[in-house]
C-alpha cells in the first residue's frame, strides 16, 4: 500500500513539474483551437514587427564591426585569398573585387568569419608596398 502511495505521489509530482514547465514554456503547449492561444496570438503578432525593426539595427553593428586587413592578394585553389604580413591567410568572398589586385599589396575592409577564416569584403584598396 505504501509503495502505491509513493508511486502515486511521485507521478503526481512529476506531472505537476511537467505542467509548470509547460506553462513557463508558453504557446507550443497550447492547442491552436483553445481560447488561450487565440488570446496570445495578437500579443505574439505585435512583437514580430518590433523584432523586425531591431534587425536593421543589428546590421549596423555588423557594419561597425568591420575590420581593416592589410596584406597581399593571392589566388589559391581557384579562390582569392589575403595573406597578411604574419603569414595568416584569409579567404575572400568577393572575387570580382579581389581579381584586379592579385599579387599587389592591399587594404581590405570587411567582417571576419573566424570559423571559416573568411573575410566578407566591403572594400579593397591598393596600398604602397
mmCIF file of C-alpha atoms in Angstrom:
data_model
loop_
_atom_site.group_PDB
_atom_site.id
_atom_site.type_symbol
_atom_site.label_atom_id
_atom_site.label_comp_id
_atom_site.label_asym_id
_atom_site.label_seq_id
_atom_site.Cartn_x
_atom_site.Cartn_y
_atom_site.Cartn_z
ATOM 1 C CA UNK A 1 0.000 0.000 0.000
ATOM 2 C CA UNK A 2 2.825 2.381 0.864
ATOM 3 C CA UNK A 3 4.557 1.691 -2.460
ATOM 4 C CA UNK A 4 1.351 2.570 -4.310
ATOM 5 C CA UNK A 5 1.068 5.845 -2.375
ATOM 6 C CA UNK A 6 4.745 6.584 -3.026
ATOM 7 C CA UNK A 7 4.414 5.824 -6.759
ATOM 8 C CA UNK A 8 1.258 7.916 -6.955
ATOM 9 C CA UNK A 9 2.874 10.889 -5.202
ATOM 10 C CA UNK A 10 5.972 10.664 -7.431
ATOM 11 C CA UNK A 11 3.759 10.504 -10.522
ATOM 12 C CA UNK A 12 1.706 13.498 -9.402
ATOM 13 C CA UNK A 13 4.851 15.456 -8.563
ATOM 14 C CA UNK A 14 6.335 14.701 -11.970
ATOM 15 C CA UNK A 15 3.070 15.683 -13.655
ATOM 16 C CA UNK A 16 2.965 18.950 -11.721
ATOM 17 C CA UNK A 17 6.562 19.685 -12.737
ATOM 18 C CA UNK A 18 5.798 18.979 -16.403
ATOM 19 C CA UNK A 19 2.698 21.183 -16.231
ATOM 20 C CA UNK A 20 4.646 24.033 -14.598
ATOM 21 C CA UNK A 21 7.326 23.771 -17.283
ATOM 22 C CA UNK A 22 4.650 23.762 -19.989
ATOM 23 C CA UNK A 23 3.138 26.950 -18.586
ATOM 24 C CA UNK A 24 6.532 28.591 -18.352
ATOM 25 C CA UNK A 25 7.459 27.455 -21.874
ATOM 26 C CA UNK A 26 4.390 29.062 -23.402
ATOM 27 C CA UNK A 27 2.427 28.693 -26.591
ATOM 28 C CA UNK A 28 3.931 25.497 -28.082
ATOM 29 C CA UNK A 29 1.956 23.566 -25.447
ATOM 30 C CA UNK A 30 -1.303 25.424 -26.022
ATOM 31 C CA UNK A 31 -3.682 23.932 -28.604
ATOM 32 C CA UNK A 32 -4.468 26.003 -31.705
ATOM 33 C CA UNK A 33 -8.219 25.893 -31.065
ATOM 34 C CA UNK A 34 -8.159 26.935 -27.418
ATOM 35 C CA UNK A 35 -9.134 30.362 -26.158
ATOM 36 C CA UNK A 36 -5.726 30.809 -24.537
ATOM 37 C CA UNK A 37 -3.896 30.519 -27.862
ATOM 38 C CA UNK A 38 -6.349 32.899 -29.545
ATOM 39 C CA UNK A 39 -5.766 35.405 -26.782
ATOM 40 C CA UNK A 40 -1.995 35.037 -27.138
ATOM 41 C CA UNK A 41 -1.902 35.343 -30.950
ATOM 42 C CA UNK A 42 -2.424 39.133 -31.052
ATOM 43 C CA UNK A 43 0.238 39.521 -28.381
ATOM 44 C CA UNK A 44 2.652 37.395 -30.382
ATOM 45 C CA UNK A 45 1.986 39.203 -33.654
ATOM 46 C CA UNK A 46 2.692 42.594 -32.119
ATOM 47 C CA UNK A 47 6.301 41.793 -31.084
ATOM 48 C CA UNK A 48 7.116 40.369 -34.519
ATOM 49 C CA UNK A 49 7.126 43.780 -36.256
ATOM 50 C CA UNK A 50 9.148 45.107 -33.331
ATOM 51 C CA UNK A 51 11.563 42.233 -33.814
ATOM 52 C CA UNK A 52 11.818 43.126 -37.496
ATOM 53 C CA UNK A 53 12.872 46.672 -36.620
ATOM 54 C CA UNK A 54 15.908 45.709 -34.500
ATOM 55 C CA UNK A 55 17.263 43.563 -37.330
ATOM 56 C CA UNK A 56 18.466 46.621 -39.286
ATOM 57 C CA UNK A 57 19.902 47.897 -36.011
ATOM 58 C CA UNK A 58 21.691 44.589 -35.666
ATOM 59 C CA UNK A 59 23.041 45.005 -39.200
ATOM 60 C CA UNK A 60 24.546 48.349 -38.247
ATOM 61 C CA UNK A 61 26.766 46.893 -35.512
ATOM 62 C CA UNK A 62 27.899 44.320 -38.081
ATOM 63 C CA UNK A 63 28.929 47.183 -40.350
ATOM 64 C CA UNK A 64 30.660 48.921 -37.474
ATOM 65 C CA UNK A 65 32.456 45.671 -36.607
ATOM 66 C CA UNK A 66 34.219 45.781 -39.977
ATOM 67 C CA UNK A 67 37.967 45.484 -39.590
ATOM 68 C CA UNK A 68 40.873 46.508 -41.755
ATOM 69 C CA UNK A 69 43.249 43.826 -43.009
ATOM 70 C CA UNK A 70 46.467 44.518 -44.894
ATOM 71 C CA UNK A 71 48.492 42.132 -46.976
ATOM 72 C CA UNK A 72 48.780 40.728 -50.472
ATOM 73 C CA UNK A 73 46.037 39.244 -52.632
ATOM 74 C CA UNK A 74 46.907 35.790 -53.975
ATOM 75 C CA UNK A 75 44.999 33.176 -55.926
ATOM 76 C CA UNK A 76 44.914 29.817 -54.165
ATOM 77 C CA UNK A 77 42.995 26.816 -55.481
ATOM 78 C CA UNK A 78 40.616 28.901 -57.580
ATOM 79 C CA UNK A 79 39.880 31.285 -54.690
ATOM 80 C CA UNK A 80 41.266 34.670 -53.885
ATOM 81 C CA UNK A 81 42.954 34.973 -50.503
ATOM 82 C CA UNK A 82 44.637 37.680 -48.478
ATOM 83 C CA UNK A 83 47.995 36.803 -46.945
ATOM 84 C CA UNK A 84 48.952 39.260 -44.227
ATOM 85 C CA UNK A 85 52.452 40.140 -43.012
ATOM 86 C CA UNK A 86 52.343 37.467 -40.289
ATOM 87 C CA UNK A 87 51.638 34.777 -42.888
ATOM 88 C CA UNK A 88 47.984 34.336 -41.893
ATOM 89 C CA UNK A 89 45.779 33.502 -44.891
ATOM 90 C CA UNK A 90 42.162 34.655 -45.150
ATOM 91 C CA UNK A 91 39.712 33.629 -47.873
ATOM 92 C CA UNK A 92 37.884 36.486 -49.602
ATOM 93 C CA UNK A 93 34.215 36.220 -50.539
ATOM 94 C CA UNK A 94 34.297 38.842 -53.330
ATOM 95 C CA UNK A 95 36.321 37.503 -56.254
ATOM 96 C CA UNK A 96 35.342 40.377 -58.568
ATOM 97 C CA UNK A 97 36.825 42.987 -56.217
ATOM 98 C CA UNK A 98 39.938 40.934 -55.482
ATOM 99 C CA UNK A 99 40.872 39.924 -59.036
ATOM 100 C CA UNK A 100 42.438 43.284 -60.106
ATOM 101 C CA UNK A 101 44.740 43.221 -57.060
ATOM 102 C CA UNK A 102 46.340 39.763 -57.464
ATOM 103 C CA UNK A 103 49.982 39.988 -56.405
ATOM 104 C CA UNK A 104 49.577 43.510 -55.021
ATOM 105 C CA UNK A 105 49.623 44.954 -51.511
ATOM 106 C CA UNK A 106 46.133 45.929 -50.430
ATOM 107 C CA UNK A 107 43.980 47.131 -47.570
ATOM 108 C CA UNK A 108 40.784 45.080 -47.227
ATOM 109 C CA UNK A 109 37.886 46.325 -45.138
ATOM 110 C CA UNK A 110 35.377 43.697 -44.127
ATOM 111 C CA UNK A 111 33.983 41.375 -41.498
ATOM 112 C CA UNK A 112 35.899 38.282 -40.476
ATOM 113 C CA UNK A 113 34.164 34.937 -40.087
ATOM 114 C CA UNK A 114 36.685 33.422 -37.675
ATOM 115 C CA UNK A 115 35.455 29.846 -38.039
ATOM 116 C CA UNK A 116 35.814 29.820 -41.830
ATOM 117 C CA UNK A 117 38.726 32.308 -41.884
ATOM 118 C CA UNK A 118 36.693 34.193 -44.487
ATOM 119 C CA UNK A 119 36.547 37.947 -44.909
ATOM 120 C CA UNK A 120 33.198 39.325 -46.099
ATOM 121 C CA UNK A 121 34.662 42.109 -48.220
ATOM 122 C CA UNK A 122 33.217 45.609 -48.083
ATOM 123 C CA UNK A 123 36.064 47.279 -49.983
ATOM 124 C CA UNK A 124 39.571 46.663 -51.281
ATOM 125 C CA UNK A 125 42.125 49.393 -51.901
ATOM 126 C CA UNK A 126 45.661 49.171 -53.201
ATOM 127 C CA UNK A 127 48.432 50.349 -50.861
ATOM 128 C CA UNK A 128 52.052 51.298 -51.302
ATOM 129 C CA UNK A 129 54.204 48.231 -50.778
#
